[in-house]
Every structure is written in C-alpha cells, then in structure tokens.
Tab-separated table of C-alpha atoms in Angstrom:
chain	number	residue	atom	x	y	z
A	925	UNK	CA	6.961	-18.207	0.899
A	926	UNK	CA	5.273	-19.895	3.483
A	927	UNK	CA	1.785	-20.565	5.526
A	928	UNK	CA	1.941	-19.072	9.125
A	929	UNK	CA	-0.291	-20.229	11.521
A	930	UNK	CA	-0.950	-19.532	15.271
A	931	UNK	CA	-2.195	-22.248	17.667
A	932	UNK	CA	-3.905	-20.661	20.607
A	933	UNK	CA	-0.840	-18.703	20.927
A	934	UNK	CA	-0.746	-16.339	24.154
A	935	UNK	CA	1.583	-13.901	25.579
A	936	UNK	CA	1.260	-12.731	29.231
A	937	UNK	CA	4.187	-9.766	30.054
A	938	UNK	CA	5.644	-10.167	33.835
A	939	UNK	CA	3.722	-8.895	36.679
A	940	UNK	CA	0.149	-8.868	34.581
A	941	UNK	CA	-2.986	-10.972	35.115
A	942	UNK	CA	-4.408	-10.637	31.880
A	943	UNK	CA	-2.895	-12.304	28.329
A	944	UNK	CA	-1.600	-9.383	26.319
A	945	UNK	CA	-2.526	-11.808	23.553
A	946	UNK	CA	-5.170	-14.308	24.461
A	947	UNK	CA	-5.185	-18.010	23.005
A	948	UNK	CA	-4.769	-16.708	18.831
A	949	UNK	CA	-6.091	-18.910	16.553
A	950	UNK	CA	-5.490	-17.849	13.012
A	951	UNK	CA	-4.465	-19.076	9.631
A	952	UNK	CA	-2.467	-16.706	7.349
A	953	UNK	CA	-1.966	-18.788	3.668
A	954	UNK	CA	0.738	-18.682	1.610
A	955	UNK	CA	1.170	-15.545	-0.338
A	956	UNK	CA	-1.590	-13.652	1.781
A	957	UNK	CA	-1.644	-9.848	2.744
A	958	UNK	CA	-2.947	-10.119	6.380
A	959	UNK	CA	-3.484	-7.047	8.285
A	960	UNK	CA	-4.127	-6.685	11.889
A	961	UNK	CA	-5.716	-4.031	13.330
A	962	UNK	CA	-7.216	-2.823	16.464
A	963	UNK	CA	-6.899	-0.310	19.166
A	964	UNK	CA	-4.035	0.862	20.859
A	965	UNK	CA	-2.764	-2.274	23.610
A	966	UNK	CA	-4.994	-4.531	21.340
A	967	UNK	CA	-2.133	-6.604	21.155
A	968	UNK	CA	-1.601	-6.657	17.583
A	969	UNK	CA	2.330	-5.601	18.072
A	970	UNK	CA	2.767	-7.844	20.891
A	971	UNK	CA	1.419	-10.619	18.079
A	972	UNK	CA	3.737	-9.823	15.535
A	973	UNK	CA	6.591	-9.737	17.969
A	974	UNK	CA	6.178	-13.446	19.282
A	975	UNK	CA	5.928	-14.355	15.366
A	976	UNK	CA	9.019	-12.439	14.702
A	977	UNK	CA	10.630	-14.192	18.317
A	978	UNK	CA	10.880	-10.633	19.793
A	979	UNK	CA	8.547	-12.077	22.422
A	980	UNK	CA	8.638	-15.337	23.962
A	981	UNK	CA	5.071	-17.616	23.435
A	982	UNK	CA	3.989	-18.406	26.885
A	983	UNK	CA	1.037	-20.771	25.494
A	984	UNK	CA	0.186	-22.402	22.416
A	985	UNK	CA	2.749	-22.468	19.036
A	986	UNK	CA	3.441	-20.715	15.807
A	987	UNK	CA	4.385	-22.276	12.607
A	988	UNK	CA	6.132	-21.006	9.321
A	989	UNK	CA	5.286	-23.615	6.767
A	990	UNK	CA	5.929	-27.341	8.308
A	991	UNK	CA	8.068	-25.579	11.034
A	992	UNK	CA	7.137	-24.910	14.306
A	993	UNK	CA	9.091	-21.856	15.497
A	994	UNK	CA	7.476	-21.239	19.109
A	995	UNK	CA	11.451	-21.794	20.188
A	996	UNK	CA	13.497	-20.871	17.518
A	997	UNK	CA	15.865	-17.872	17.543
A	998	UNK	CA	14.243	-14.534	15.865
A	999	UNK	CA	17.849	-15.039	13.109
A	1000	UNK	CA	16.267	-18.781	11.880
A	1001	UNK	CA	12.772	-18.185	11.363
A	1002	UNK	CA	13.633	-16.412	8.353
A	1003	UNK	CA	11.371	-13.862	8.033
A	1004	UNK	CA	12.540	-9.950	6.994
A	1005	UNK	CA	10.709	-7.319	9.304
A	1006	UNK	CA	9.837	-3.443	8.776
A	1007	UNK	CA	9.276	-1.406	11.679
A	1008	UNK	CA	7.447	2.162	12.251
A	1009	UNK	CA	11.615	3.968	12.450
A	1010	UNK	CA	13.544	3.269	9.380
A	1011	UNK	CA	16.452	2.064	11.606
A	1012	UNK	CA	18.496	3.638	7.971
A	1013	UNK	CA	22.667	3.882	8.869
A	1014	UNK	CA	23.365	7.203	8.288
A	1015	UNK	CA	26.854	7.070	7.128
A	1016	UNK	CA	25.426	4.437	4.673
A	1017	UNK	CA	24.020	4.701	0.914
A	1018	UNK	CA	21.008	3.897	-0.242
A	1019	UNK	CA	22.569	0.480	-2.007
A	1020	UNK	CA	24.985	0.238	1.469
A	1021	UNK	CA	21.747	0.105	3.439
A	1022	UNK	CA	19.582	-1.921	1.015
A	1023	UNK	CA	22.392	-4.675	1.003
A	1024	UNK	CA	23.732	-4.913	4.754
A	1025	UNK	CA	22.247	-7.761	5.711
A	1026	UNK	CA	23.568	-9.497	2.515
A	1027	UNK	CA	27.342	-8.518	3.225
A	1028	UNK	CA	26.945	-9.302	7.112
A	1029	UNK	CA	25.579	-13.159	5.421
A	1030	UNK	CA	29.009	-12.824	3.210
A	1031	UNK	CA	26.652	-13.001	0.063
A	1032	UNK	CA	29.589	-12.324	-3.123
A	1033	UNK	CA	29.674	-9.118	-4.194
A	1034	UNK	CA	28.631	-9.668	-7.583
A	1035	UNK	CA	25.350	-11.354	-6.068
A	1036	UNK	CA	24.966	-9.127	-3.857
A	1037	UNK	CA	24.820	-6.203	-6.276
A	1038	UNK	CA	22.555	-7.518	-8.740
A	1039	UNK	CA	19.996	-8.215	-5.570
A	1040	UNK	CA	20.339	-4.487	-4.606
A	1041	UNK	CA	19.614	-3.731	-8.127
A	1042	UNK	CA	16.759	-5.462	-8.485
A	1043	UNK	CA	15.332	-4.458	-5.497
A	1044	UNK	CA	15.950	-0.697	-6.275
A	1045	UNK	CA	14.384	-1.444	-9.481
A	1046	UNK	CA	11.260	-2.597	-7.800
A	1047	UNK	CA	10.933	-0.124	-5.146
A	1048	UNK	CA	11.968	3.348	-7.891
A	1049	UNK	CA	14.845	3.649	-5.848
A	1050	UNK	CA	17.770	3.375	-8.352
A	1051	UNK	CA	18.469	7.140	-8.601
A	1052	UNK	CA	19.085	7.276	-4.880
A	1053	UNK	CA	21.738	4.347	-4.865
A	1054	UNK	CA	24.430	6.569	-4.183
A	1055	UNK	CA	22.685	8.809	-1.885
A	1056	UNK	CA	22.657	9.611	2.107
A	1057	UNK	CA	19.266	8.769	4.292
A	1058	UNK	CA	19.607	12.182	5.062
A	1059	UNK	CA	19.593	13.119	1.439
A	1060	UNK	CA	16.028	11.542	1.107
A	1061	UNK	CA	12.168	12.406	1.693
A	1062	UNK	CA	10.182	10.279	4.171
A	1063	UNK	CA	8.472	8.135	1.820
A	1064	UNK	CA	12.567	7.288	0.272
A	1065	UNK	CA	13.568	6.384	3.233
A	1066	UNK	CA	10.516	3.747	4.448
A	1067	UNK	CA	11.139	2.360	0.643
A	1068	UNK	CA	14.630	1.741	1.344
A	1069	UNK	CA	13.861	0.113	4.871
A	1070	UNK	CA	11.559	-1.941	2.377
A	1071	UNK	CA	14.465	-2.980	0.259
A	1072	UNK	CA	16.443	-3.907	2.973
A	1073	UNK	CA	13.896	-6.636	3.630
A	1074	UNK	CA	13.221	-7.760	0.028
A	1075	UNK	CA	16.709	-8.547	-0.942
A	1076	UNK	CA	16.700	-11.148	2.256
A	1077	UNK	CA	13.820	-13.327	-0.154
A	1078	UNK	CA	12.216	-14.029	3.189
A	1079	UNK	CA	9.328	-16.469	3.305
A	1080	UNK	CA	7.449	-13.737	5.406
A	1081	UNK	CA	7.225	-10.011	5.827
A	1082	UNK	CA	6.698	-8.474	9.121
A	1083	UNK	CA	5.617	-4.839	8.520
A	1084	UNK	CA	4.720	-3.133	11.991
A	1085	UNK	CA	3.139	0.439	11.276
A	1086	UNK	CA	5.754	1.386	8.760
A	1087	UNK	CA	3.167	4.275	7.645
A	1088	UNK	CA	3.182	5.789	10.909
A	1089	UNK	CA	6.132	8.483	10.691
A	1090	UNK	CA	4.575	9.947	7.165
A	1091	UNK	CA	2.190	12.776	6.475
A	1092	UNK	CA	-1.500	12.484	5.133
A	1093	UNK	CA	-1.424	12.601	1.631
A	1094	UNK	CA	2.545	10.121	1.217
A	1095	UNK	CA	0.237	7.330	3.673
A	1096	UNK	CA	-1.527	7.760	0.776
A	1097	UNK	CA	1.075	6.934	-1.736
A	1098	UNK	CA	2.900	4.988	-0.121
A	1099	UNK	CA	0.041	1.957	1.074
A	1100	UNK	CA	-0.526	1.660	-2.344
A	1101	UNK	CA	2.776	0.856	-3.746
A	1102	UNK	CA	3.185	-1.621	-0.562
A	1103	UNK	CA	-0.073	-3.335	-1.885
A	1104	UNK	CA	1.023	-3.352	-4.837
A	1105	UNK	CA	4.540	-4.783	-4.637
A	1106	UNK	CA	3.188	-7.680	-1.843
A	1107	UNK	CA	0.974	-8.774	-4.766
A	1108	UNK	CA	4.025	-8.324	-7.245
A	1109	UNK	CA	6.260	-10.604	-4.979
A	1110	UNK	CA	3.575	-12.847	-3.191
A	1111	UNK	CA	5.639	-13.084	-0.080
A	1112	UNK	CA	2.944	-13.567	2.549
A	1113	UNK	CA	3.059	-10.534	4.610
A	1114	UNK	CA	1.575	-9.913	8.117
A	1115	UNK	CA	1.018	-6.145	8.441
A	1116	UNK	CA	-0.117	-4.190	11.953
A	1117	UNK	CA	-1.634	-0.612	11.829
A	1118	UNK	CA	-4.306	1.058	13.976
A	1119	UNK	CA	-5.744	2.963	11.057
A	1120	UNK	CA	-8.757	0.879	9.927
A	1121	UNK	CA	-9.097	3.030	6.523
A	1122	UNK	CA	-5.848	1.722	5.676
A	1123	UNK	CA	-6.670	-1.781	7.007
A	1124	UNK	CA	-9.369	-1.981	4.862
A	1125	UNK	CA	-7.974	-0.730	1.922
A	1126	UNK	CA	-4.222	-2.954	2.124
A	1127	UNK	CA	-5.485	-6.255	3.297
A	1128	UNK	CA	-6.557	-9.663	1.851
A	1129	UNK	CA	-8.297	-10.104	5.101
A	1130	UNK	CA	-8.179	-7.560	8.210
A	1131	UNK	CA	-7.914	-9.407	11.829
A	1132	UNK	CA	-9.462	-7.412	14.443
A	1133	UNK	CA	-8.073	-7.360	17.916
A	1134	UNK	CA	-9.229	-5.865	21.030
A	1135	UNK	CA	-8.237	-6.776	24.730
A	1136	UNK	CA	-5.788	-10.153	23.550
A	1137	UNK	CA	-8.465	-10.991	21.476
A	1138	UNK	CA	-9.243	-11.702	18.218
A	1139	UNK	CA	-12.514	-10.570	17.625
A	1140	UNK	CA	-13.120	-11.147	13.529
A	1141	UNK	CA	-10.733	-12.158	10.564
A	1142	UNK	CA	-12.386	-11.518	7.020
A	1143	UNK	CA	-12.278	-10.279	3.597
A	1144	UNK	CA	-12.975	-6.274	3.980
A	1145	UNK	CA	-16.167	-6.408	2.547
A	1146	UNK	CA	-17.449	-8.838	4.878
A	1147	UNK	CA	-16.256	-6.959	7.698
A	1148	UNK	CA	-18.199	-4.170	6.853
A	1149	UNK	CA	-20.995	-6.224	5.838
A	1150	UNK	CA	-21.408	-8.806	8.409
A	1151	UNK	CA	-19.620	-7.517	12.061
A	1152	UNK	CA	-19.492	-10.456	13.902
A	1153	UNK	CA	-20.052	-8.085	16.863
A	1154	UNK	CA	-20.460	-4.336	18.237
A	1155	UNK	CA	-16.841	-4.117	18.511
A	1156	UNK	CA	-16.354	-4.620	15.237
A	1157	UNK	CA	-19.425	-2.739	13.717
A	1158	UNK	CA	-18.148	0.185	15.629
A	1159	UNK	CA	-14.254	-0.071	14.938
A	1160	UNK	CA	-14.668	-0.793	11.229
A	1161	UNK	CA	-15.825	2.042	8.842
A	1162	UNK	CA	-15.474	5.743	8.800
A	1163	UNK	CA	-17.327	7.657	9.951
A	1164	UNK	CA	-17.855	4.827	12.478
A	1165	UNK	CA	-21.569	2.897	12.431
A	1166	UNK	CA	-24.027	4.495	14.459
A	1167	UNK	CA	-24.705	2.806	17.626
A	1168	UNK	CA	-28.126	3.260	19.481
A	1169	UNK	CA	-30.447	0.989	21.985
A	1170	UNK	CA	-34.257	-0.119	21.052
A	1171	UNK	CA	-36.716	-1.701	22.852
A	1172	UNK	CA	-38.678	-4.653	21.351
A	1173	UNK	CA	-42.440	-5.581	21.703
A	1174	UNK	CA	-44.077	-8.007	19.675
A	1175	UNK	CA	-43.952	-5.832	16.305
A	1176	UNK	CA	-40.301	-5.866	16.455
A	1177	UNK	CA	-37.498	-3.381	17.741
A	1178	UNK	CA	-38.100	0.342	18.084
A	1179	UNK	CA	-36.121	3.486	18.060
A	1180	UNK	CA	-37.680	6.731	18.278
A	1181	UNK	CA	-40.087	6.410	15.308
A	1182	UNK	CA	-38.234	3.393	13.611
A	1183	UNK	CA	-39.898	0.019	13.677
A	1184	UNK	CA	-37.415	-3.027	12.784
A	1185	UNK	CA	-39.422	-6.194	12.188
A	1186	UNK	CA	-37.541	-9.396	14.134
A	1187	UNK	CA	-37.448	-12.560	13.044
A	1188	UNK	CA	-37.828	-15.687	15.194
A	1189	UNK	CA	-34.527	-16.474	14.971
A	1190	UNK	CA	-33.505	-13.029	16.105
A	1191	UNK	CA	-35.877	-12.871	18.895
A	1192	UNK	CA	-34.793	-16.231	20.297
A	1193	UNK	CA	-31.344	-14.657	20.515
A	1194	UNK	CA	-31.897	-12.187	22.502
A	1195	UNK	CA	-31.672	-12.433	26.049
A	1196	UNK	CA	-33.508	-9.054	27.181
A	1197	UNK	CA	-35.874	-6.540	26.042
A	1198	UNK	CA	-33.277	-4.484	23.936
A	1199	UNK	CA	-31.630	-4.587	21.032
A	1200	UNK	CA	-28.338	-2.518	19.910
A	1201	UNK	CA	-29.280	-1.281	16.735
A	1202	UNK	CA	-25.881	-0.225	14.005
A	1203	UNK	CA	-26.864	1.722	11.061
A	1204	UNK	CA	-23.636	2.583	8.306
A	1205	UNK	CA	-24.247	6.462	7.996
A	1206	UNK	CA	-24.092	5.332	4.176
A	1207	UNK	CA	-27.162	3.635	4.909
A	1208	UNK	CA	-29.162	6.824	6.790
A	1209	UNK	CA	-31.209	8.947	3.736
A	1210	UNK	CA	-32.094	11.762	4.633
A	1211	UNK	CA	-35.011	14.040	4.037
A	1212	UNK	CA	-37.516	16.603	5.478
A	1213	UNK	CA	-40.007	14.194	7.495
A	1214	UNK	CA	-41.086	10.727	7.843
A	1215	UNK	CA	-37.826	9.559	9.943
A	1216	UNK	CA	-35.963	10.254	13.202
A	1217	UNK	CA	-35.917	13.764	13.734
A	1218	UNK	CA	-32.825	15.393	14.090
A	1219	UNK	CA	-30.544	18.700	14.182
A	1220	UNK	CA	-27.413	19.270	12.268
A	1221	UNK	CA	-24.681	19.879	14.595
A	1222	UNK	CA	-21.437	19.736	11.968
A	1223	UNK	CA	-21.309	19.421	8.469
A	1224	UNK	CA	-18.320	17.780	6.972
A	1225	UNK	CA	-17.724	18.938	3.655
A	1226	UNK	CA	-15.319	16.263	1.102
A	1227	UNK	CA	-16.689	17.273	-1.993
A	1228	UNK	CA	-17.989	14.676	-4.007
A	1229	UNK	CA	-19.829	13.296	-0.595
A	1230	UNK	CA	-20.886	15.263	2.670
A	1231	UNK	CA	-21.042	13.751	6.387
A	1232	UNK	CA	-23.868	15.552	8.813
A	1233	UNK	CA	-23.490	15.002	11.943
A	1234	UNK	CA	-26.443	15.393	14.083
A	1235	UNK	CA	-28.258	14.798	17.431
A	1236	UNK	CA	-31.495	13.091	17.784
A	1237	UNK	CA	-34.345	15.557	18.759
A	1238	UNK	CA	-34.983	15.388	22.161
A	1239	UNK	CA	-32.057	12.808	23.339
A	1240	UNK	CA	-28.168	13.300	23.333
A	1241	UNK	CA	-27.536	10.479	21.141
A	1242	UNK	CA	-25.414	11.649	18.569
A	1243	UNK	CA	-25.525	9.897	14.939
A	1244	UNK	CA	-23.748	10.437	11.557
A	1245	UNK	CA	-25.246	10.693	7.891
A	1246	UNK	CA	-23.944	10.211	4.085
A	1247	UNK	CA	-25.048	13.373	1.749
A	1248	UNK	CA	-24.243	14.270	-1.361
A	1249	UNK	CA	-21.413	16.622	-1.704
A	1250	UNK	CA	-22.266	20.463	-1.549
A	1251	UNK	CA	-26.044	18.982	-0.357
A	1252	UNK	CA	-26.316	22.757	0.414
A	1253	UNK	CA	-26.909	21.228	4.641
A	1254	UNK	CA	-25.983	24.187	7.308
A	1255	UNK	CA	-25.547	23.791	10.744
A	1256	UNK	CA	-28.590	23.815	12.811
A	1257	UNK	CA	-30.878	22.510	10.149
A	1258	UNK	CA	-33.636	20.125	11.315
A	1259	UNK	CA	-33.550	16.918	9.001
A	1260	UNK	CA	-35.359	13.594	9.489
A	1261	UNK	CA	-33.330	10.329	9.299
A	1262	UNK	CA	-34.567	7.143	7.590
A	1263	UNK	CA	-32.332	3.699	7.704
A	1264	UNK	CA	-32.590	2.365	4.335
A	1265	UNK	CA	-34.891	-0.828	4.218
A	1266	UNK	CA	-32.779	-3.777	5.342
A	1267	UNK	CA	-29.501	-1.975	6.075
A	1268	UNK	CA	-29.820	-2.018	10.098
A	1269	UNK	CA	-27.644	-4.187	12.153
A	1270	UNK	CA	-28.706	-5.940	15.283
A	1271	UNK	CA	-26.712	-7.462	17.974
A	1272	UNK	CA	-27.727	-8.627	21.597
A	1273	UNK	CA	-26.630	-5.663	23.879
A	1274	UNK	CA	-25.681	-8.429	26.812
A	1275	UNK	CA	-22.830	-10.556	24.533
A	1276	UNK	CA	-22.048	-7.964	21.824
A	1277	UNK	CA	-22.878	-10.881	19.184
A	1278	UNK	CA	-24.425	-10.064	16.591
A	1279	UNK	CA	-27.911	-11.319	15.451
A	1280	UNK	CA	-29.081	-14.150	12.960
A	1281	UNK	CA	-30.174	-12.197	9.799
C-alpha cells in the first residue's frame, strides 16, 4: 500500500492546444478509495493512464509512496489495473486467468495456488475455478478480472469504469462488493466512472473533473453540501440541483416570488447584479400557494419517493421537486414551490464560485 500523489501533473495529446489534464494537484492517502468522476473528455481516464504510465506526463510528477514514477515503465510502478473489457483468455479457467500474471512472474506453483485460492475465496469465485469465461455471467467475469489484480498484492488499484459493460440492477451488486472488498484489503484504489450516483456512493472522497480540471475533491457529503462551484452543484446529485438566475436589490436576491436575504460577505462577492441561485429538489416543499408557481410537466414515480418535474408559470425554466411516493401528483397540476429556509445555494454567475455562507 502506498500514498499517490500528483504534482501539477498535465497531459497535452499531439496536435492539441489545450491540457487534456491541466496542472493536477491531488493527494490520494494510503489505503483510500478515491473516485474520479466527471463528464465524458473530463480527463479522468487520461489521469489514470499517466498514473498507470499508459500516458507519458508532459508537466509536473506523480509519486507512489517515496517514489517518483513520472518516468518509470508502466511493469515497475507496481500497481494492478482493471479496465471497462475483462481482457478474460478464453481458452483459460477461472484459476488459469486469476493466476497468469503470477506464472508469467515464475511465482512456484504451490504459491501460486494458494494466492488463487485466496483470492477466489474473497471474490465467491471458488465454484468457477475450473470453469470457461464463456461459462460465466457478466458480473463472474468483472470479479475474475478483479482477482487477476488482487493476487499481484499491488500497492495500488487502478479500476477504470469496470461497471460499465453490466446491466442496471448487477452495477448494483457489484459496486457494493468492490466497496466492500477495497475496505477489506485497504489497498488504496483510484477508481474512474462517469456515473456520479455511483461516485457518490463507492468513494472515500469523489474528485470532480471537467475540461483538465479538477474542480472539487471531498468527502460525498460535502460535495453535496458545500459545491465549491456551479459545475459541481449541477454535476453532483440526482435529479441534478436546480439552476436559476435572480436579481438582487438591497433586500437581497429575488426569483419570481422568492426573496433570499444576502449577507455582506455575499454581496461583496458578487461582481454584478445577479446571483445563480441552486436549490437540491430535496430541498423544494411543495404545496398549493405561497411559493413559485408552477405546472407539473412529468411525474416520476419510485415508490417510496416521487420526483415532479415542472415549469415555472410564465417562464421556460424548468425545475425538479422531492414528493412523497404515490403523493397522488398528475401531470398538469398547478403546485407552488417553496425552498426550504436556508437550503438555497448561491454562487457568482461571472466565476461559477460559489458564495461565502
């Protein structure tokens, strides 16, 4: 196990102007789940590549542990990486596949049984020794893929979208027993996905990337409590935080019928006469009047909750709201929106960045 750190690390392919990975600073400690996550050409991938060596570092350095590996072969960083295709042999078993790498290293074959054991063991994978890739569900196969990596005892694990090729409800299953066996293990374990849900539900902290850029690394919570900026607010959380523009006068900022008081510290932040305003829908009650009014446009059933989705009366601004499950809502309803007191989020629409609370 081992600390991984990247100093203003950048990556800039051939024949483009702009860093596919800009200057990264980040700290990942020892033993930590680190996701990253971000849009598609975020650069997330292209970041766990140049830790992997896959791509060369054109600025900056990486280190695993005391060791900095900005120039060292992708075979001597010693690190064990999963990828979105199972890359499984075929004409392999299960145990052939888990232990490859072991028997190209010339590991005994006593050893080398025992760590194919105990990685089977770990991953519910010791009925299937003896079987074919092709004799196994998706789910099988990504586990042995995983086993393959654990029996190298790497100091990190690379994992990049390894949920991707696997329907709804095994994502399901199978984050959580990846969770579950990184804390089991404590390898520290950089992990790249586009799905935020599963971001948010995997990591120790969640790094969010857009352009090249790291935008935010934090705990879950606080990245859903405290977006540094609109690109976060908006990427983070599902259904995604409702965006909208005020105005602000000396009472405060002002949407439609909403009145958000501003503090001193908010208003010297500013630098216009509008304010992006983010309210979670989670945070939106919802009643007859008294609020924003609004018409139901889609109701999302899930059963134990409800999402409305709805257009502000007279506008085209289109905003989302929690209900109780089987609230009985229809679509084309009129219903009037209230933030809950203290939930809005404000940010300067010029820099993104979000205000002083």
């Amino acid at each position: 196990m081992a600390q991984v750190s990247f100093r203003r690390a950048t990556r800039i392919y051939p024949g483009q102007d702009d860093p596919a990975v800009d200057a990264l600073d980040l700290d990942i400690a020892d033993g930590e789940f680190l996701v990253l996550v971000g849009p598609s050409g975020c650069g997330k991938s292209t970041t766990l590549r140049m830790l992997a060596g896959l791509e060369p570092t054109d600025g900056g350095s990486i280190h695993i542990g005391d060791d900095d590996v900005t120039t060292v072969q992708p075979k001597d960083r010693d690190i064990a990486m999963v990828f979105q295709s199972y890359a499984l042999y075929p004409h392999m078993t299960v145990a052939q596949n888990i232990g490859f790498h072991l028997k190209v290293k010339k590991i005994g074959k006593k050893e080398r049984a025992a760590r194919v054991r105990d990685a089977a063991r770990i991953l519910d994978l010791e009925e299937f020794l003896d079987r074919k890739p092709a004799k196994l569900s998706g789910g099988q196969r990504q586990r042995v893929a995983m086993g393959r990596a654990i029996v190298r005892e790497p100091k990190v694990f690379l994992m990049d979208e390894p949920l991707s090729n696997l329907d709804a409800k095994l994502r399901v299953q199978t984050r959580t027993q990846i969770a579950a066996l990184q804390r089991r293990l404590g390898v520290t374990t950089v992990y790249v996905t586009h799905d935020q849900i599963e971001a948010m539900t995997m990591g120790d902290r969640v790094a969010v990337m857009n352009d090249g850029v790291l935008q935010q690394c934090a705990s879950p919570r606080e990245l859903f409590m405290n977006p540094v900026n609109v690109f976060v607010a908006g990427f983070i959380g599902s259904p995604a935080m409702n965006i909208v523009t005020g105005t602000v006068d000396e009472e405060g900022a002002h949407y439609g019928t909403l009145t958000i008081p501003l503090t001193p510290e908010q208003r010297a932040a500013l630098t216009g006469d509008t304010v992006t305003i983010g309210i979670r829908p989670n945070d939106l009650t919802v009643a007859v009047v008294g609020g924003l009014d609004a018409t139901v446009d889609v109701v999302e059933e899930l059963g134990s909750e409800a999402y409305l989705y709805c257009t502000i009366k007279g506008s085209e601004v289109h905003v989302v709201a929690r209900v109780d499950g089987l609230s009985g809502a229809s679509i084309g309803d009129l219903v009037s929106l209230t933030p809950t007191p203290g939930s809005p989020h404000l940010f300067d629409p010029v820099s993104g960045r979000r205000l002083p609370d």
